[in-house]
């Protein structure tokens, strides 16, 4: 299992936003940039109205990159898919709060198959009373800032406020889990999410894979746009 080297701020690359017809060459470009890991979206057509990626793509991708891969299971009944994605090469598996019947058992299942669990929330879901107890089990929180599966959406202000609340709750509990912001993350929105408390930025079509600059240039632009948050008390 590969692990992400923790930094104050870092970037993930959204695989669904890459050129899938030239995936291997794009992977090499990402590896030459300041990106820290890959974010691999899986959508089942029920959790949101589209289908994205699957185990076969992950199996092909795993041997050609040394970077960690986080599989984001935007699916119902995620427990059914954990073993297959872990065996296909997932280093981290993000599972949705909204889709789990027993989060602690799901986290244990992920660890059983050699991956690390990540706790994910939809853009509309506010952290509840169990947020801290669940956060103690994971190295990272994934907070969607748009609906999963469709590029081109605008960041939702309520999701930014949820990030702010999450970071405040983590700080008050003495926890240092990463918060990854995913959706419409670019040089304009990065100050919003980092000031709120996110420290991991998912690079997609509006930030990392714009087609206007190289991936390396875009990654540097994203890092330059960061404005660190003031720790909440």
Short mmCIF file of C-alpha atoms in Angstrom, two decimals:
data_model
loop_
_atom_site.label_atom_id
_atom_site.label_comp_id
_atom_site.label_asym_id
_atom_site.label_seq_id
_atom_site.Cartn_x
_atom_site.Cartn_y
_atom_site.Cartn_z
CA UNK A 1 0.00 0.00 0.00
CA UNK A 2 1.30 3.40 -1.00
CA UNK A 3 0.65 6.34 1.30
CA UNK A 4 0.45 10.05 0.62
CA UNK A 5 3.31 12.01 2.13
CA UNK A 6 1.57 14.53 4.34
CA UNK A 7 2.19 18.21 3.65
CA UNK A 8 0.49 21.41 4.77
CA UNK A 9 -1.21 21.53 1.34
CA UNK A 10 -1.26 19.17 -1.60
CA UNK A 11 -3.07 18.31 -4.83
CA UNK A 12 -4.80 15.22 -6.15
CA UNK A 13 -5.47 14.60 -9.84
CA UNK A 14 -9.00 13.61 -10.84
CA UNK A 15 -8.68 10.65 -13.20
CA UNK A 16 -12.16 11.14 -14.66
CA UNK A 17 -11.03 14.55 -15.92
CA UNK A 18 -7.93 13.18 -17.66
CA UNK A 19 -7.66 12.25 -21.34
CA UNK A 20 -8.75 8.63 -21.02
CA UNK A 21 -7.74 7.88 -24.63
CA UNK A 22 -4.18 8.81 -23.71
CA UNK A 23 -4.25 7.86 -20.06
CA UNK A 24 -0.73 6.50 -19.72
CA UNK A 25 0.90 9.61 -21.18
CA UNK A 26 -1.28 11.80 -18.95
CA UNK A 27 -0.26 9.76 -15.93
CA UNK A 28 3.39 10.45 -16.74
CA UNK A 29 2.67 14.17 -17.02
CA UNK A 30 0.96 14.13 -13.63
CA UNK A 31 3.91 12.27 -12.10
CA UNK A 32 6.26 15.00 -13.33
CA UNK A 33 4.17 17.69 -11.63
CA UNK A 34 3.65 18.60 -7.97
CA UNK A 35 0.54 16.40 -7.72
CA UNK A 36 0.68 14.00 -4.75
CA UNK A 37 -1.87 11.32 -5.66
CA UNK A 38 -4.65 10.28 -8.05
CA UNK A 39 -8.35 10.65 -7.24
CA UNK A 40 -10.30 7.88 -9.01
CA UNK A 41 -14.06 8.50 -9.13
CA UNK A 42 -16.48 5.58 -9.28
CA UNK A 43 -20.17 6.46 -9.76
CA UNK A 44 -22.83 3.76 -10.00
CA UNK A 45 -25.65 5.57 -11.79
CA UNK A 46 -27.72 5.57 -8.60
CA UNK A 47 -25.75 7.70 -6.16
CA UNK A 48 -25.69 10.21 -9.00
CA UNK A 49 -27.13 10.07 -12.52
CA UNK A 50 -24.03 8.92 -14.39
CA UNK A 51 -21.48 6.13 -14.56
CA UNK A 52 -17.74 6.76 -14.15
CA UNK A 53 -14.76 4.39 -14.23
CA UNK A 54 -14.44 0.90 -12.77
CA UNK A 55 -12.14 -1.86 -11.62
CA UNK A 56 -10.77 -2.68 -15.09
CA UNK A 57 -9.48 0.85 -15.62
CA UNK A 58 -7.88 0.82 -12.18
CA UNK A 59 -6.20 -2.53 -12.89
CA UNK A 60 -4.67 -1.08 -16.06
CA UNK A 61 -3.64 2.12 -14.34
CA UNK A 62 -2.05 0.66 -11.21
CA UNK A 63 1.11 -0.84 -12.79
CA UNK A 64 2.04 2.34 -14.65
CA UNK A 65 2.20 4.75 -11.71
CA UNK A 66 4.02 4.84 -8.41
CA UNK A 67 1.72 7.53 -7.00
CA UNK A 68 -0.96 6.54 -4.49
CA UNK A 69 -4.50 6.13 -5.83
CA UNK A 70 -7.58 7.13 -3.85
CA UNK A 71 -10.75 5.42 -5.10
CA UNK A 72 -13.84 7.52 -4.40
CA UNK A 73 -16.83 5.19 -4.22
CA UNK A 74 -19.78 7.46 -4.99
CA UNK A 75 -22.03 4.41 -4.83
CA UNK A 76 -24.74 2.85 -2.73
CA UNK A 77 -23.82 -0.34 -0.85
CA UNK A 78 -20.09 0.47 -1.01
CA UNK A 79 -19.27 -2.65 1.01
CA UNK A 80 -19.98 -4.76 -2.10
CA UNK A 81 -17.14 -3.12 -4.03
CA UNK A 82 -14.39 -2.65 -1.45
CA UNK A 83 -12.62 -5.97 -1.98
CA UNK A 84 -12.50 -5.70 -5.77
CA UNK A 85 -11.20 -2.13 -5.81
CA UNK A 86 -8.66 -2.83 -3.07
CA UNK A 87 -7.34 -5.80 -5.04
CA UNK A 88 -7.30 -3.71 -8.22
CA UNK A 89 -4.87 -1.30 -6.58
CA UNK A 90 -6.65 1.26 -4.40
CA UNK A 91 -4.40 2.67 -1.67
CA UNK A 92 -7.24 4.72 -0.19
CA UNK A 93 -10.97 4.07 -0.50
CA UNK A 94 -13.40 6.92 0.11
CA UNK A 95 -16.84 5.84 1.25
CA UNK A 96 -19.84 8.10 1.67
CA UNK A 97 -21.41 8.87 5.00
CA UNK A 98 -24.77 8.90 3.23
CA UNK A 99 -24.32 5.37 1.83
CA UNK A 100 -22.92 3.40 4.78
CA UNK A 101 -25.10 1.36 7.12
CA UNK A 102 -22.28 0.77 9.61
CA UNK A 103 -19.34 3.14 9.02
CA UNK A 104 -16.96 1.52 11.52
CA UNK A 105 -17.52 -1.92 10.02
CA UNK A 106 -16.99 -0.48 6.54
CA UNK A 107 -13.72 1.15 7.62
CA UNK A 108 -12.57 -2.17 9.10
CA UNK A 109 -13.39 -3.94 5.84
CA UNK A 110 -11.30 -1.44 3.88
CA UNK A 111 -8.35 -1.99 6.21
CA UNK A 112 -8.84 -5.78 6.01
CA UNK A 113 -8.10 -5.63 2.30
CA UNK A 114 -5.03 -3.46 2.73
CA UNK A 115 -6.33 0.03 1.92
CA UNK A 116 -6.94 3.07 4.09
CA UNK A 117 -10.46 4.44 4.62
CA UNK A 118 -11.49 7.99 3.79
CA UNK A 119 -14.77 9.48 5.02
CA UNK A 120 -16.70 11.27 2.26
CA UNK A 121 -19.60 13.73 2.39
CA UNK A 122 -21.84 15.04 -0.37
CA UNK A 123 -21.86 18.79 -0.97
CA UNK A 124 -25.25 19.08 0.76
CA UNK A 125 -24.42 17.01 3.85
CA UNK A 126 -23.43 18.85 7.00
CA UNK A 127 -21.17 17.11 9.54
CA UNK A 128 -23.29 15.69 12.35
CA UNK A 129 -22.82 14.63 15.95
CA UNK A 130 -20.84 11.54 14.91
CA UNK A 131 -18.35 13.47 12.76
CA UNK A 132 -15.54 13.44 15.32
CA UNK A 133 -15.92 9.79 16.31
CA UNK A 134 -15.76 8.80 12.63
CA UNK A 135 -12.91 11.20 11.87
CA UNK A 136 -10.75 9.46 14.47
CA UNK A 137 -10.80 6.41 12.19
CA UNK A 138 -9.51 8.03 9.00
CA UNK A 139 -6.52 10.07 7.77
CA UNK A 140 -8.65 12.20 5.45
CA UNK A 141 -12.12 13.67 4.99
CA UNK A 142 -13.37 14.06 1.41
CA UNK A 143 -15.85 16.92 1.07
CA UNK A 144 -17.59 17.28 -2.27
CA UNK A 145 -18.14 20.89 -3.24
CA UNK A 146 -20.33 19.97 -6.24
CA UNK A 147 -22.49 16.93 -7.07
CA UNK A 148 -20.38 13.88 -7.99
CA UNK A 149 -19.84 12.87 -11.59
CA UNK A 150 -20.35 15.95 -13.75
CA UNK A 151 -17.61 18.47 -14.59
CA UNK A 152 -18.36 22.13 -15.18
CA UNK A 153 -20.46 22.71 -12.06
CA UNK A 154 -19.95 25.74 -9.82
CA UNK A 155 -18.77 25.38 -6.24
CA UNK A 156 -21.57 25.42 -3.67
CA UNK A 157 -21.23 27.95 -0.87
CA UNK A 158 -22.89 25.66 1.67
CA UNK A 159 -20.16 23.08 1.06
CA UNK A 160 -17.49 25.67 1.86
CA UNK A 161 -19.26 26.42 5.14
CA UNK A 162 -19.37 22.71 5.91
CA UNK A 163 -15.58 22.59 5.44
CA UNK A 164 -15.23 25.47 7.87
CA UNK A 165 -17.36 23.63 10.44
CA UNK A 166 -15.42 20.40 9.90
CA UNK A 167 -12.07 22.08 10.48
CA UNK A 168 -13.36 23.82 13.60
CA UNK A 169 -14.65 20.54 15.00
CA UNK A 170 -11.39 18.75 14.20
CA UNK A 171 -9.32 21.49 15.80
CA UNK A 172 -11.45 21.48 18.94
CA UNK A 173 -11.02 17.70 19.19
CA UNK A 174 -7.25 17.92 18.68
CA UNK A 175 -7.42 16.03 15.37
CA UNK A 176 -5.32 16.78 12.30
CA UNK A 177 -7.11 14.85 9.56
CA UNK A 178 -6.73 16.25 6.07
CA UNK A 179 -9.80 17.76 4.39
CA UNK A 180 -9.95 17.29 0.63
CA UNK A 181 -12.14 19.68 -1.36
CA UNK A 182 -13.46 18.11 -4.57
CA UNK A 183 -15.37 20.00 -7.26
CA UNK A 184 -14.72 23.21 -9.24
CA UNK A 185 -11.35 23.65 -7.54
CA UNK A 186 -9.32 26.30 -9.37
CA UNK A 187 -7.28 29.43 -8.71
CA UNK A 188 -10.46 31.42 -8.03
CA UNK A 189 -12.06 28.99 -5.59
CA UNK A 190 -8.91 27.70 -3.88
CA UNK A 191 -8.69 30.71 -1.52
CA UNK A 192 -12.28 30.03 -0.42
CA UNK A 193 -11.77 26.38 0.47
CA UNK A 194 -8.30 26.75 1.99
CA UNK A 195 -9.36 29.66 4.17
CA UNK A 196 -12.26 27.48 5.30
CA UNK A 197 -9.86 24.70 6.29
CA UNK A 198 -9.30 22.38 3.33
CA UNK A 199 -5.68 21.42 2.70
CA UNK A 200 -6.06 18.89 -0.13
CA UNK A 201 -7.23 20.15 -3.52
CA UNK A 202 -8.74 17.88 -6.17
CA UNK A 203 -7.58 19.07 -9.58
CA UNK A 204 -10.12 18.63 -12.38
CA UNK A 205 -11.08 20.37 -15.61
CA UNK A 206 -11.21 23.86 -14.13
CA UNK A 207 -7.90 23.68 -12.28
CA UNK A 208 -5.46 20.97 -13.33
CA UNK A 209 -6.63 19.73 -16.74
CA UNK A 210 -7.61 23.01 -18.39
CA UNK A 211 -5.91 22.33 -21.73
CA UNK A 212 -4.55 25.88 -21.71
CA UNK A 213 -1.35 25.16 -19.79
CA UNK A 214 0.65 22.07 -18.96
CA UNK A 215 -0.36 19.98 -15.98
CA UNK A 216 2.81 21.03 -14.17
CA UNK A 217 2.09 24.72 -14.74
CA UNK A 218 -1.50 24.36 -13.59
CA UNK A 219 -0.44 22.47 -10.46
CA UNK A 220 1.96 25.26 -9.55
CA UNK A 221 -0.75 27.85 -10.16
CA UNK A 222 -3.06 25.94 -7.83
CA UNK A 223 -0.46 25.86 -5.08
CA UNK A 224 0.27 29.56 -5.52
CA UNK A 225 -3.45 30.33 -5.07
CA UNK A 226 -3.55 28.85 -1.58
CA UNK A 227 -4.37 31.17 1.28
CA UNK A 228 -4.03 29.25 4.55
CA UNK A 229 -6.94 29.33 6.95
CA UNK A 230 -6.78 30.81 10.42
CA UNK A 231 -7.23 27.92 12.86
CA UNK A 232 -10.72 27.99 14.33
CA UNK A 233 -11.21 27.82 18.06
#
